[in-house]
XYZ file of C-alpha atoms in Angstrom:
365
model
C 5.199 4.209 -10.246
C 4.650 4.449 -14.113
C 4.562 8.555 -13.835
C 7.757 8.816 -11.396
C 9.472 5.991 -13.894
C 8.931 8.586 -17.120
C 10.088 11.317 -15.237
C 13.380 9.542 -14.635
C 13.540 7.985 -17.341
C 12.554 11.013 -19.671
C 10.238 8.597 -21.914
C 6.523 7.602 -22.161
C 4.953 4.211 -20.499
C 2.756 2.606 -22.050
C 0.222 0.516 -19.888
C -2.472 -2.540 -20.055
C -5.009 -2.149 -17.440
C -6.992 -4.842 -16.349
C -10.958 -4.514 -16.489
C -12.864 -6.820 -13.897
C -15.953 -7.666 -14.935
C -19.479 -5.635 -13.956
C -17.291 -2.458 -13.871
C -18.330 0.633 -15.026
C -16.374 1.465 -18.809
C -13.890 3.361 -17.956
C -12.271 6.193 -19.238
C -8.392 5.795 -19.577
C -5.973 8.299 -20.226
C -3.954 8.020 -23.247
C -1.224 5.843 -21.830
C -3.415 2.867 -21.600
C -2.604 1.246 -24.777
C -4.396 -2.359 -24.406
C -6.976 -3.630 -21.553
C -7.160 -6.999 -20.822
C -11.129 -8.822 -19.576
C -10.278 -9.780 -16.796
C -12.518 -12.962 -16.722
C -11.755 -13.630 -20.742
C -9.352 -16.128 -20.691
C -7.916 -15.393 -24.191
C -7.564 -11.734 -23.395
C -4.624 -13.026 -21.844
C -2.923 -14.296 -24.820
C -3.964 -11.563 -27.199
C -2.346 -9.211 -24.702
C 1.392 -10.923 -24.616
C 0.894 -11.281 -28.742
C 0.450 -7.362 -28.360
C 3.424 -7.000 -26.471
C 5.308 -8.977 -28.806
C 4.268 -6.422 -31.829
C 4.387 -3.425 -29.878
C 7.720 -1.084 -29.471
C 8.455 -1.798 -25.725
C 11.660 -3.678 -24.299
C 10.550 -5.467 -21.153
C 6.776 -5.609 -19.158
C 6.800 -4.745 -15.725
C 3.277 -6.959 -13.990
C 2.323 -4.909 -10.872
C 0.545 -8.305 -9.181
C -1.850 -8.044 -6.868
C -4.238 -11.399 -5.954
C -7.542 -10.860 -7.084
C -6.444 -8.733 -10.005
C -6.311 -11.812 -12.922
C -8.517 -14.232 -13.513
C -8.761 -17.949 -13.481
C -8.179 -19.729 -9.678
C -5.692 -17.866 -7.718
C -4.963 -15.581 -10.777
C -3.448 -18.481 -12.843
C -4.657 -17.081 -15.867
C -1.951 -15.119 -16.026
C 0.550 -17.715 -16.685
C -1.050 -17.721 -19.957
C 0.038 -14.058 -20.855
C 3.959 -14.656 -19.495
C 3.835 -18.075 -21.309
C 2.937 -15.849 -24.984
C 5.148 -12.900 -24.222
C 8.545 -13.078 -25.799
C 9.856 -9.979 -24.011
C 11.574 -9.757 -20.629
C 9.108 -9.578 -17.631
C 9.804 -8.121 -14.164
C 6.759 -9.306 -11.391
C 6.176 -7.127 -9.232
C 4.742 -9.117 -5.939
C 2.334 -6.925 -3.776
C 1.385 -9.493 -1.738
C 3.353 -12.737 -0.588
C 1.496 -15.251 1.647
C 4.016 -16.518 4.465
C 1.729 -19.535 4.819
C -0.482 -20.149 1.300
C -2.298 -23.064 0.284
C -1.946 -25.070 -2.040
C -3.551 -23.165 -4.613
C -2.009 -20.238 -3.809
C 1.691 -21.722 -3.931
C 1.635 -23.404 -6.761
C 0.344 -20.421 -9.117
C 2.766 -18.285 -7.315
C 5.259 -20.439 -8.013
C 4.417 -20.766 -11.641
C 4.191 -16.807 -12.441
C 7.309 -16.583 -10.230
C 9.520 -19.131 -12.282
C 7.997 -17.453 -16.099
C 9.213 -14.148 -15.055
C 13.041 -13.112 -15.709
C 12.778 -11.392 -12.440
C 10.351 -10.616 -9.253
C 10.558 -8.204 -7.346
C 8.975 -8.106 -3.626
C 8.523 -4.500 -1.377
C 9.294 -5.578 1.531
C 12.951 -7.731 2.929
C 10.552 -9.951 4.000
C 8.631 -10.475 1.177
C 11.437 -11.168 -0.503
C 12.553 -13.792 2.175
C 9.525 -15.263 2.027
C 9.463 -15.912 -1.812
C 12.810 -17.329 -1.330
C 12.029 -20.252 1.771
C 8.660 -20.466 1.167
C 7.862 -20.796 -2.379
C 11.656 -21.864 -3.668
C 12.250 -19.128 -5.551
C 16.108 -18.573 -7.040
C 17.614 -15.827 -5.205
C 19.477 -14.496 -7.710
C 16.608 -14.098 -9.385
C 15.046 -11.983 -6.702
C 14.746 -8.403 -5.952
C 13.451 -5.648 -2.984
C 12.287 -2.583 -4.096
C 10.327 -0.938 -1.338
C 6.586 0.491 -1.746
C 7.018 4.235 -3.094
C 6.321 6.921 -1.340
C 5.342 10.677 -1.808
C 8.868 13.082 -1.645
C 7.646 15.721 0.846
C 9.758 18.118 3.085
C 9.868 17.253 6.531
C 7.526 19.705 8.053
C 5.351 20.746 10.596
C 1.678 20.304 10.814
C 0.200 23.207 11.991
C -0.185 24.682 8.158
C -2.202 21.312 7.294
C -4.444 21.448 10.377
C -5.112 25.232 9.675
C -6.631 23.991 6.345
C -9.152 21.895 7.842
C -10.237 23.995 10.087
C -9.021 22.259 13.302
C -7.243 24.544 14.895
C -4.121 22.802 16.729
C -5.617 19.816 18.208
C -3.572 16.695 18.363
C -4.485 14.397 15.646
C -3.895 10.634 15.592
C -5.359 9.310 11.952
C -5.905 6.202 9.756
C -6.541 5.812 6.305
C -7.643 3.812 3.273
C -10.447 2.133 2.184
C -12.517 0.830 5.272
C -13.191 -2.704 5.671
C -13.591 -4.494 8.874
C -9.850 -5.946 8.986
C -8.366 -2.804 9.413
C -9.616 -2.933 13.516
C -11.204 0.132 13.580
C -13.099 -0.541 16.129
C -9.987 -1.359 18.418
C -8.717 2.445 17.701
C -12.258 3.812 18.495
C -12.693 1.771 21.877
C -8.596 2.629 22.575
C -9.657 6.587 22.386
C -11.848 6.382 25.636
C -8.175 6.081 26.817
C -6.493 8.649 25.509
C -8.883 11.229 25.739
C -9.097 10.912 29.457
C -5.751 12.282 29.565
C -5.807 13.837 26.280
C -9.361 15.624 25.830
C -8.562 17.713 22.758
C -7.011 14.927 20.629
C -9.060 14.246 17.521
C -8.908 10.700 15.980
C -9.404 11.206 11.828
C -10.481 7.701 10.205
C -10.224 9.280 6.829
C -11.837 6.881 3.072
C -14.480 5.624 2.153
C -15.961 1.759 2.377
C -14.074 -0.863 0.030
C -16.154 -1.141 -2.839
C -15.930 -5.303 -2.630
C -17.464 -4.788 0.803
C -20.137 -2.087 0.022
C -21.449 -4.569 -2.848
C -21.229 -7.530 0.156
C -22.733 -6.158 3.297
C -23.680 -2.454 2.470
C -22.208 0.200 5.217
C -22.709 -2.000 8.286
C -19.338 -2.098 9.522
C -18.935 1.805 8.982
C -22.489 2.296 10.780
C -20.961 0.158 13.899
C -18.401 2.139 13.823
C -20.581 5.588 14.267
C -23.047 3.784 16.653
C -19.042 3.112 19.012
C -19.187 6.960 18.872
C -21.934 7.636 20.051
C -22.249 5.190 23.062
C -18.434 5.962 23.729
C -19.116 9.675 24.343
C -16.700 10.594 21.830
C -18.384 12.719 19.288
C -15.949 15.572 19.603
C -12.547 13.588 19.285
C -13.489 10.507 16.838
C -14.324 11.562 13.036
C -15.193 9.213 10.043
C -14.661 11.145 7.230
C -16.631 9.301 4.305
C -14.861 10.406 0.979
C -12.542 8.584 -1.670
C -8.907 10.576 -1.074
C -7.060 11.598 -3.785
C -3.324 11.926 -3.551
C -3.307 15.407 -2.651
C -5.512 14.801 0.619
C -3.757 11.975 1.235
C -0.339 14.284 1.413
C -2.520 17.274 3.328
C -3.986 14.847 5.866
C -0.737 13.168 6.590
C 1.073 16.809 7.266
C -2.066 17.406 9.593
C -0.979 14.248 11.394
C 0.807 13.869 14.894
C 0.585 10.045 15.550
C -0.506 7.701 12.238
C -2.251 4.501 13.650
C -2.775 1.120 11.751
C -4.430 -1.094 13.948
C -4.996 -3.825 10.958
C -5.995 -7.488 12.203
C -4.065 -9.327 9.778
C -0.367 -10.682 11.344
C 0.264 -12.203 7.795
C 0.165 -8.484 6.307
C 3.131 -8.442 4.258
C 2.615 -4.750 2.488
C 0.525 -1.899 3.457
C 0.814 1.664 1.315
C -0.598 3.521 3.750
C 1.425 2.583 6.933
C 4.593 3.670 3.749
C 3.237 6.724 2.920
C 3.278 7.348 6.748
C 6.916 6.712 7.165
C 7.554 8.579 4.039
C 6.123 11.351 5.602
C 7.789 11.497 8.794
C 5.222 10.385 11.092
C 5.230 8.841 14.591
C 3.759 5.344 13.882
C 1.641 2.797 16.074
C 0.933 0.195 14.314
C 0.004 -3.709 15.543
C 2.853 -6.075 14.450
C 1.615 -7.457 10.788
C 4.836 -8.477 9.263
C 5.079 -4.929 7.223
C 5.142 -2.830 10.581
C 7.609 -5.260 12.178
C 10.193 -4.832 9.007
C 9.327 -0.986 8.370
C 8.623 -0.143 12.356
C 12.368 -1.533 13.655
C 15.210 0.273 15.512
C 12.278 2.550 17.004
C 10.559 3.950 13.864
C 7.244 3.384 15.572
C 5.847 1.217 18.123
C 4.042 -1.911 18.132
C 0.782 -2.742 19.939
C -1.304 -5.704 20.341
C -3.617 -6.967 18.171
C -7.459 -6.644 19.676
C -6.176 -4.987 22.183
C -7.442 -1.580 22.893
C -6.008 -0.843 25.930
C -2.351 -1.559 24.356
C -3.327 0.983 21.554
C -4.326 3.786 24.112
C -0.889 2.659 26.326
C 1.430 3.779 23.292
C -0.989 6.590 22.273
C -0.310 8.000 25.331
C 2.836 7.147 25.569
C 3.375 9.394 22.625
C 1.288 11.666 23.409
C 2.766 12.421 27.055
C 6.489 12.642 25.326
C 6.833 15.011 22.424
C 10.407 14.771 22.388
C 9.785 11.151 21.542
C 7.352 11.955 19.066
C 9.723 14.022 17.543
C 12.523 11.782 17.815
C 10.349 9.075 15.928
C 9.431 11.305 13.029
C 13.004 11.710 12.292
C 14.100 8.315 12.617
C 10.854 7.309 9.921
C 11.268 9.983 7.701
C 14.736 9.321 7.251
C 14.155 5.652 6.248
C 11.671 6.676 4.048
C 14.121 8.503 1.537
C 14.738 5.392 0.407
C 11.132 4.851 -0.398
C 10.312 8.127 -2.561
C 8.769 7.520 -5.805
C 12.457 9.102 -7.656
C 14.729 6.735 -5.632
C 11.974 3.588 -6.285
C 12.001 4.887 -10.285
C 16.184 4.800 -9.930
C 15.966 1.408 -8.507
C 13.345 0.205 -11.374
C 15.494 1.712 -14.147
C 18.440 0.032 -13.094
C 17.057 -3.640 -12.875
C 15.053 -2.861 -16.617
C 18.298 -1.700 -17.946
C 19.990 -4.850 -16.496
C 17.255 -6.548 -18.124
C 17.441 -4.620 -21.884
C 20.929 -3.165 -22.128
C 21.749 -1.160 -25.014
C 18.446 -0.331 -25.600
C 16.697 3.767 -24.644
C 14.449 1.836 -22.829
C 10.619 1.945 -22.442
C 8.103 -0.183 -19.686
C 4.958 -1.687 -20.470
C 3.147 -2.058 -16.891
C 0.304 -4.339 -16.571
C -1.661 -2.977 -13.604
């Protein structure tokens, strides 16, 4: 967001990044003007008093749980408490049902910052009924997405060496709530009527989970494979994707599949990046497919349920003039979503917030 921002904007971000602790010491470029520890409460503090000294107009916090320290991330309340500049919250997550915890430090970042800002219609909803937030003080700025043509794939799948098999894929960092395992068993499925489709399950193992339980769940997920028969149409391709794969293997890809476990999932950047790129979607109905999949931008399958994965596969699958149909319906949401519309849409609501003023971010990230 911060490099599609200074394009629009013509003018340099300047960013704190957060460092958890146990991390290697990273390398930042330039930009990064300030870190703050994440488990060093005072860090915190020091970096709003920065703020305050430093030749910015308004902080943008791209909040994710998880990301600050202290329970639920309260420690952050610290920083918006110190900073004396206007502060835009940008909500990745939103719980529909939170505990206690959780709502009340929601809450509390929510009402320090001048404005917050959910990506999804129903995140925004949800910060609204659920946690009492002023709607006036609310915004929806959707998840951005890469600004690619509409195009075929048969350029992409020439690149990996494929040929022009049909290719259903899923990506991100693996972890076992992404259901996996649903997609692998829904395969047997599809290829019985579909023998030279090739299922892509494309990143590598969440580094939280590698450090917890090793590769287990990725090693179940070969040993499916294997006993399934399906060597030749299921790969798990093991490899941190930069944005440039990420792009190539979506323009490779017929059907996108998220078969997450989660119904509360309120954002997902890969299931936007899909519908960015024109894709034909099936997705299980979290609460981001529901709001992003509606008036036939994809199709929604059951949770656990292979067999209702394989039914819309195929469904797809048998129909290319529904496939096609559905591409064009997503991609054409998905202007909306584009990393220079989402920068417009940013720049408006920080020079809203700082009029008069060439204006310049700070984003905490």
């Amino acid at each position: 967001m911060v490099d599609a921002y200074d394009r629009a904007s013509g003018l340099p971000s300047p960013v704190i990044a957060v460092d958890e602790p146990g991390a290697d010491v990273r390398r930042y470029p330039p930009e990064v003007v300030a870190r703050i520890a994440e488990q060093d409460r005072e860090s915190y503090a020091a970096a709003a008093r920065f703020v305050n000294d430093y030749p910015v107009d308004l902080v943008n916090i791209q909040h994710e749980y998880g990301l600050f320290g202290g329970e639920r991330g309260e420690w952050l309340v610290d920083f918006l408490e110190a900073v004396e500049k206007p502060v835009v919250l940008t909500m990745h997550t939103v719980l529909p049902e939170p505990e206690e915890s959780y709502l009340r430090v929601t809450r509390r970042l929510c009402d320090k910052a001048t404005r917050v800002v959910a990506l999804s219609e129903t995140g925004r909803g949800l910060l609204e009924s659920i946690y009492g937030i002023d709607p006036e003080r609310l915004d929806c700025i959707h998840h951005g997405v890469p600004d690619v043509p509409f195009q075929d794939t048969y350029a992409a799948k020439a690149s990996f060496g494929i040929g022009q098999r049909t290719v259903i894929s899923t990506f991100g960092l693996i972890s076992r709530g992404k259901g996996l395992e649903y997609a692998i068993e829904a395969m047997r499925g599809v290829v019985r009527r579909h023998p030279e489709t090739l299922y892509l399950i494309l990143g590598e193992t969440h580094p939280v989970v590698r450090r917890q339980e090793g590769e287990s769940y990725r090693e179940s997920l070969h040993t499916m494979v294997r006993q399934y028969g399906l060597n030749y149409n299921v790969q798990l391709v093991d490899k941190y994707l930069d944005f440039d794969e990420v792009v190539t293997y979506l323009a490779a890809t017929d059907i996108y599949l998220t078969p997450y476990l989660n119904p509360a999932q309120i954002v997902s950047g890969t299931l936007a990046y899909a519908v960015g790129c024109g894709k034909a979607i099936v997705s299980t109905p979290y609460l981001y497919a529901q709001e992003l999949l509606a008036h036939n931008r994809g199709f929604l399958c059951d949770f656990r349920d292979a067999a209702s994965i394989a039914e819309r596969l195929n469904m797809l699958l048998d129909d290319p003039s529904l496939r096609r149909a559905t591409e064009r319906r997503a991609y054409r949401f998905g202007r909306q979503m584009t990393w220079p519309h989402v920068a417009a849409q940013y720049g408006r609501l920080f020079s809203e917030l700082a009029p008069g003023h060439p204006l310049q971010l700070v984003s905490s990230a």
